[in-house]
PDB file of C-alpha atoms in Angstrom:
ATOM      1  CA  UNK F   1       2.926 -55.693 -89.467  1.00  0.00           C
ATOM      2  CA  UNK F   2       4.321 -53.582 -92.117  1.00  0.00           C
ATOM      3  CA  UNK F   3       4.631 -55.118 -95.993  1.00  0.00           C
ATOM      4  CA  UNK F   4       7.477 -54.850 -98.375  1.00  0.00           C
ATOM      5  CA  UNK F   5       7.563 -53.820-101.397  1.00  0.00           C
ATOM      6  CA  UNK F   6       8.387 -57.342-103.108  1.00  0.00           C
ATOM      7  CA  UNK F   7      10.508 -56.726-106.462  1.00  0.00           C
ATOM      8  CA  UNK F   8      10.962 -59.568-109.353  1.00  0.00           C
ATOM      9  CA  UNK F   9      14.050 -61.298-109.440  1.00  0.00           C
ATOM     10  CA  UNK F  10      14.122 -61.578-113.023  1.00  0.00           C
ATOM     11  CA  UNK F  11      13.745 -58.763-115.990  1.00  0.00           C
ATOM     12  CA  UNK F  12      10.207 -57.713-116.805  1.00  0.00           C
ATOM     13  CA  UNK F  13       9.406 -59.760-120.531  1.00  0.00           C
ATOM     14  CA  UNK F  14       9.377 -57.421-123.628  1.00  0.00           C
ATOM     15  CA  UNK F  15       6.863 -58.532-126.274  1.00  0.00           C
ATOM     16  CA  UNK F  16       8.000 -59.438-129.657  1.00  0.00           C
ATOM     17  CA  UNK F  17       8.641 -57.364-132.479  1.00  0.00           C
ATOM     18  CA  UNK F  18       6.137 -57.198-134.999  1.00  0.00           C
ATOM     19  CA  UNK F  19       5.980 -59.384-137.837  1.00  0.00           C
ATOM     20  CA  UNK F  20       5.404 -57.285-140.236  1.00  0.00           C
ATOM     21  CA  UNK F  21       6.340 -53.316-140.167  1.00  0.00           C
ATOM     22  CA  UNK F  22       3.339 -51.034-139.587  1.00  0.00           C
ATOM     23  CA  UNK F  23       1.580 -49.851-142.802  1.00  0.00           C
ATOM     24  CA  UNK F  24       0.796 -45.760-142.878  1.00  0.00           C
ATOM     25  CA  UNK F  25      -2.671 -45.407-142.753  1.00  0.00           C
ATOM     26  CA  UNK F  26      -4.767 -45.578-146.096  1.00  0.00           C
ATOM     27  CA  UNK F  27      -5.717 -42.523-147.680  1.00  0.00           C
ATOM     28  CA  UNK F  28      -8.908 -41.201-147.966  1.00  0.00           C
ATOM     29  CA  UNK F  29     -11.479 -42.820-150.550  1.00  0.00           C
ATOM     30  CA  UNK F  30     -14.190 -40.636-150.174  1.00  0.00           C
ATOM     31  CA  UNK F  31     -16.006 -38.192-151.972  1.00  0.00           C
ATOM     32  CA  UNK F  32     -15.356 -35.388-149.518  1.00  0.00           C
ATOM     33  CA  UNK F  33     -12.386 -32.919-151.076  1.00  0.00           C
ATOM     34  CA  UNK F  34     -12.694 -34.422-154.646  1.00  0.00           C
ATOM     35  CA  UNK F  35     -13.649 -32.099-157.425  1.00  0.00           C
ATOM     36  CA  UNK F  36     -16.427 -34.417-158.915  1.00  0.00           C
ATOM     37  CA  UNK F  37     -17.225 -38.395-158.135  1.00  0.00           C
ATOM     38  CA  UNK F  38     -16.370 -40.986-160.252  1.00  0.00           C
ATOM     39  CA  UNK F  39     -19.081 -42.348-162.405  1.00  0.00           C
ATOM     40  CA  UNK F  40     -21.046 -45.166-160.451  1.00  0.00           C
ATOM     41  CA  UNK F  41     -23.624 -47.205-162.692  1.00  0.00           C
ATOM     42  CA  UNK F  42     -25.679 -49.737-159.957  1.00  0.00           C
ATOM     43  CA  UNK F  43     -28.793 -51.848-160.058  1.00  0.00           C
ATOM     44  CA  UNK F  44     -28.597 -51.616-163.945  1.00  0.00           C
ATOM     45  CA  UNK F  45     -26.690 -52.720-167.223  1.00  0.00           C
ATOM     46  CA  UNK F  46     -24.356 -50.963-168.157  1.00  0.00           C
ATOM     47  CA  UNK F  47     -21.352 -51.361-170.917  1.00  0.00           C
ATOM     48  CA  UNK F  48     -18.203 -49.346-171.636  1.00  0.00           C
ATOM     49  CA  UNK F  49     -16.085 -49.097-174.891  1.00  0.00           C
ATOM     50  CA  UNK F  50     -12.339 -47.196-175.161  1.00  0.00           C
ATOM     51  CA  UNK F  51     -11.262 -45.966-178.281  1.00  0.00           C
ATOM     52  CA  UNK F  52      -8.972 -43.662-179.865  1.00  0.00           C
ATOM     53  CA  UNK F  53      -9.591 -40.119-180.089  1.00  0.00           C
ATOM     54  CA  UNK F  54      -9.544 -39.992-183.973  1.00  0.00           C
ATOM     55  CA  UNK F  55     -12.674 -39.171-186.493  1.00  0.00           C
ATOM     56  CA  UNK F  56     -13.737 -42.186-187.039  1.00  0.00           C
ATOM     57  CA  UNK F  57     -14.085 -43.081-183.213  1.00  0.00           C
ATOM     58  CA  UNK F  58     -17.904 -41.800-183.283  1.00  0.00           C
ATOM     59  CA  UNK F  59     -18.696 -44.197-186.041  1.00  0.00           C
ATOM     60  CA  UNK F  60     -17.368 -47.108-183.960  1.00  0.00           C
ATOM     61  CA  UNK F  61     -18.487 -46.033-181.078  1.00  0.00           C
ATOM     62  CA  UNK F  62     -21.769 -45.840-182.660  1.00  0.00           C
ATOM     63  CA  UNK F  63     -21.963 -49.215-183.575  1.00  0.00           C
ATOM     64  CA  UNK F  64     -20.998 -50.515-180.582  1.00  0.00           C
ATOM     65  CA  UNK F  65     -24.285 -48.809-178.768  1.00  0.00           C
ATOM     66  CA  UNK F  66     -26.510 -50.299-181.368  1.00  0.00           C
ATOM     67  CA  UNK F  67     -25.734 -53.190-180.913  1.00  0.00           C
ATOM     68  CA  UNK F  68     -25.735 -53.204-177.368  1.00  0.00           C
ATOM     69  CA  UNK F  69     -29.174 -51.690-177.381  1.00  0.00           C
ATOM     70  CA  UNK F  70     -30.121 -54.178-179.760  1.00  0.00           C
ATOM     71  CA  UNK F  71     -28.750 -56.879-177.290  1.00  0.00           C
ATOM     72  CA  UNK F  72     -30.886 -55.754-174.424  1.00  0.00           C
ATOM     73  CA  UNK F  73     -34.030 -55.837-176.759  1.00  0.00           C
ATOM     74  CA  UNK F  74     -33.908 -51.672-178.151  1.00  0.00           C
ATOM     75  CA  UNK F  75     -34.863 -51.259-181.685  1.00  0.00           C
ATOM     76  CA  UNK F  76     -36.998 -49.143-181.141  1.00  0.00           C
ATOM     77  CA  UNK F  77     -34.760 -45.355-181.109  1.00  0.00           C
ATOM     78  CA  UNK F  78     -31.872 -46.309-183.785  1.00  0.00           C
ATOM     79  CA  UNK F  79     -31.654 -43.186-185.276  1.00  0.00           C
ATOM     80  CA  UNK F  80     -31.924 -41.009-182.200  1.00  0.00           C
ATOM     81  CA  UNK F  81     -29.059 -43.536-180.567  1.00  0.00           C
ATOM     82  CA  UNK F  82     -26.966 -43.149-183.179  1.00  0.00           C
ATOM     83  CA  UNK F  83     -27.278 -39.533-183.725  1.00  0.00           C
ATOM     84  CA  UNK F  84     -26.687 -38.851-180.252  1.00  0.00           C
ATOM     85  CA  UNK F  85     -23.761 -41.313-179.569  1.00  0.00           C
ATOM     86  CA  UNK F  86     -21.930 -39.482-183.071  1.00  0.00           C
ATOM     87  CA  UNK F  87     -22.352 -35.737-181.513  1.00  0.00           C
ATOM     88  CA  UNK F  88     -21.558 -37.289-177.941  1.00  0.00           C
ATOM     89  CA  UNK F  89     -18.107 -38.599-179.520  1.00  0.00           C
ATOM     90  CA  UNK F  90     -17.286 -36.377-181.541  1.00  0.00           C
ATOM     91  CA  UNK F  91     -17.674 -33.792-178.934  1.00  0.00           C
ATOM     92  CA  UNK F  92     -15.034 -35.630-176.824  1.00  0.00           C
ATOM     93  CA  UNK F  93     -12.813 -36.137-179.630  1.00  0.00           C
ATOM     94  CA  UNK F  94     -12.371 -32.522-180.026  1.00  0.00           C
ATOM     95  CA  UNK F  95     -10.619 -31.985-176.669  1.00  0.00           C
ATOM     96  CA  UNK F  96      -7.822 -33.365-178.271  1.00  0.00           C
ATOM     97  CA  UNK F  97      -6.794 -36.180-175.717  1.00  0.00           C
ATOM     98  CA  UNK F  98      -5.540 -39.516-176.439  1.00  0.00           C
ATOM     99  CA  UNK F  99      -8.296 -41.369-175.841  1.00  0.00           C
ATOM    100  CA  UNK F 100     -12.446 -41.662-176.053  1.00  0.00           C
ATOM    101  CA  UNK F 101     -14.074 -43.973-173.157  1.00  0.00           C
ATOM    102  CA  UNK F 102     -17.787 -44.592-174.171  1.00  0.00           C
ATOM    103  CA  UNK F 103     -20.104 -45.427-171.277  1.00  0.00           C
ATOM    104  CA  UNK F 104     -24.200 -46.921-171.712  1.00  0.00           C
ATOM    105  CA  UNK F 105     -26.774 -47.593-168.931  1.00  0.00           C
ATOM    106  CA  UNK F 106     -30.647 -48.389-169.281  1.00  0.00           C
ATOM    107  CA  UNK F 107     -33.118 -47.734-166.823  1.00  0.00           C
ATOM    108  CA  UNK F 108     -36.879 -48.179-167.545  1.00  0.00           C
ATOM    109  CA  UNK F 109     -36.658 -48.032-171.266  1.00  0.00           C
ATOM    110  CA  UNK F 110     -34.369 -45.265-171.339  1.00  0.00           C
ATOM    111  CA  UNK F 111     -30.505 -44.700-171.991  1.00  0.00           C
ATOM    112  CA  UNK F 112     -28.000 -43.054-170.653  1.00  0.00           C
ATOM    113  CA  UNK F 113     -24.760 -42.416-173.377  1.00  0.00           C
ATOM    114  CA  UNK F 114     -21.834 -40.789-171.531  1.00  0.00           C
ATOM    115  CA  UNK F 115     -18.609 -39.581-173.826  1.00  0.00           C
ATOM    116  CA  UNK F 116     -15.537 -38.574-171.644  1.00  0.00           C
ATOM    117  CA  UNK F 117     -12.415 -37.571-173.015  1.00  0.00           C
ATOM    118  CA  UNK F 118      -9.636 -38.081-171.396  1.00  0.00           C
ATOM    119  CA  UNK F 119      -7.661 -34.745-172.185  1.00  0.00           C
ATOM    120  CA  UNK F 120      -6.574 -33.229-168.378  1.00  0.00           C
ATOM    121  CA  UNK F 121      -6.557 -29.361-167.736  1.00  0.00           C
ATOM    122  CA  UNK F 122      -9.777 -28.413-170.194  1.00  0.00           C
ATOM    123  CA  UNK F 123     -11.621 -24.650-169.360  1.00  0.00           C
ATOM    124  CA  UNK F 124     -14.908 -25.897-167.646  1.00  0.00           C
ATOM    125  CA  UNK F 125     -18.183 -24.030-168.931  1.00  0.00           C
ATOM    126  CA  UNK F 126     -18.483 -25.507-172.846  1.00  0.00           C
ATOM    127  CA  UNK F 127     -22.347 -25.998-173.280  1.00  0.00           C
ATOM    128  CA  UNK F 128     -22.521 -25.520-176.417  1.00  0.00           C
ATOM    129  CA  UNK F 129     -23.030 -29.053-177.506  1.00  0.00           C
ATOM    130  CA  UNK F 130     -26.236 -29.233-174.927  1.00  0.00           C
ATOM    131  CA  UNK F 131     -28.705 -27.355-177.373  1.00  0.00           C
ATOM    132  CA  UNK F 132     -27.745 -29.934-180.237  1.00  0.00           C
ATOM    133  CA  UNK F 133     -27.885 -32.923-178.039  1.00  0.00           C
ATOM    134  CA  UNK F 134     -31.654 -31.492-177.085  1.00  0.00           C
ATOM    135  CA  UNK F 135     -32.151 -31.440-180.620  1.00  0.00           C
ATOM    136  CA  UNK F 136     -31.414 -34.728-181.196  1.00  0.00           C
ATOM    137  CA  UNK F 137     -33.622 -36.099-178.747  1.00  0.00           C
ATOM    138  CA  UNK F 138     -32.306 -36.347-175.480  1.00  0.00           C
ATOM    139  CA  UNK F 139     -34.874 -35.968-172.082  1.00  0.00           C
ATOM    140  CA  UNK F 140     -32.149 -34.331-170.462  1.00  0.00           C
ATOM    141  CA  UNK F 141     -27.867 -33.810-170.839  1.00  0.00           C
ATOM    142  CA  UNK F 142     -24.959 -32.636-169.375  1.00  0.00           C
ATOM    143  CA  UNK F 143     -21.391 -31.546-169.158  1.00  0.00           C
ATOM    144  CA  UNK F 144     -18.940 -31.263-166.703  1.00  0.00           C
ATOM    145  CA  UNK F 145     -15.002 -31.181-166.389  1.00  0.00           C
ATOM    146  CA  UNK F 146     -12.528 -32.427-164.191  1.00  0.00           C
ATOM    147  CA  UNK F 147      -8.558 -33.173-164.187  1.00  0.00           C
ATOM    148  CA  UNK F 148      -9.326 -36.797-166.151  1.00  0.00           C
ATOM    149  CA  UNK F 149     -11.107 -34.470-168.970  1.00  0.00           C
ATOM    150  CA  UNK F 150     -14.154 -33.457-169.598  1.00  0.00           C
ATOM    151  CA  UNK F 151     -17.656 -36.083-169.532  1.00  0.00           C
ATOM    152  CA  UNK F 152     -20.912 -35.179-172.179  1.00  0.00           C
ATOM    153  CA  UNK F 153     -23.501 -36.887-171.418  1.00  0.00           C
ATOM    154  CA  UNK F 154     -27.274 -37.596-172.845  1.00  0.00           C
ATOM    155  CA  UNK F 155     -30.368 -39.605-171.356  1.00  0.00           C
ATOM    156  CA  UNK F 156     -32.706 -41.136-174.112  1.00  0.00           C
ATOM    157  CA  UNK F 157     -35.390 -42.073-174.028  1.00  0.00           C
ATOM    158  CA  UNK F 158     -36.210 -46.038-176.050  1.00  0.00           C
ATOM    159  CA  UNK F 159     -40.009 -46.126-176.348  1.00  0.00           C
TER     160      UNK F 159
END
């Protein structure tokens, strides 16, 4: 007995349209292809102050350190702080951007003080701040540029 091919009487059902139209994929968030990572601060305080790139931004920016060491229980390293929060600043401030962005972290009684200016398209390769900042007291510092400006930073240490 031979079968036959049976075919529908009625039109095969097409699903609905979509509710909403298809998004593009998201871009990539990673680190892979950028030219340095965005400053990440975990497990620890941390505070962060903006201020205008003019002279009196390390004086303010000063302040605000203090007494956010102060807050977490620092007394102990004023001077140094504030010494190396003013060349920090003022280092920033000389790239000539817009805007100063002050960043502070402590990890077993010490600090880290970060200055980044905000000034795109800046030469990479300025160290000469680092021998000053070692002068002033800092266990170890840094600088490094990228297209949001360039970042100086110091890590004190508060015993």
């Amino acid at each position: 007995m031979a079968t036959a091919e049976h075919t529908p009487d009625y039109p095969p059902k097409s699903p609905p349209p979509p509710k909403r139209p298809l998004q593009p994929p998201r871009p990539e968030t990673g680190l892979v292809g950028t030219a340095r990572a965005r400053m990440k601060v975990r497990n620890r305080r941390s505070a962060n102050w903006c201020l205008e790139a003019a002279p009196w931004a390390a004086g303010k920016a000063t302040e605000h350190v203090l007494r956010q060491l102060h807050e977490w229980g620092y007394r102990e390293a004023d001077q140094a702080a504030a010494d190396l929060t003013g060349a920090l600043v003022r280092t920033a401030v000389a790239d000539g951007g817009r805007r100063v962005s002050v960043h502070l972290a402590d990890q077993e009684r010490q600090a880290l003080v970060v200055a980044l200016s905000h000034q795109p398209g800046l030469a990479g390769g300025d160290t000469a701040v680092l021998p000053e900042l070692t002068g002033l007291g800092a266990v170890s510092c840094g600088t490094d540029t990228a297209e949001d400006g360039r970042r100086v930073w110091a890590v004190l240490d508060l015993r």
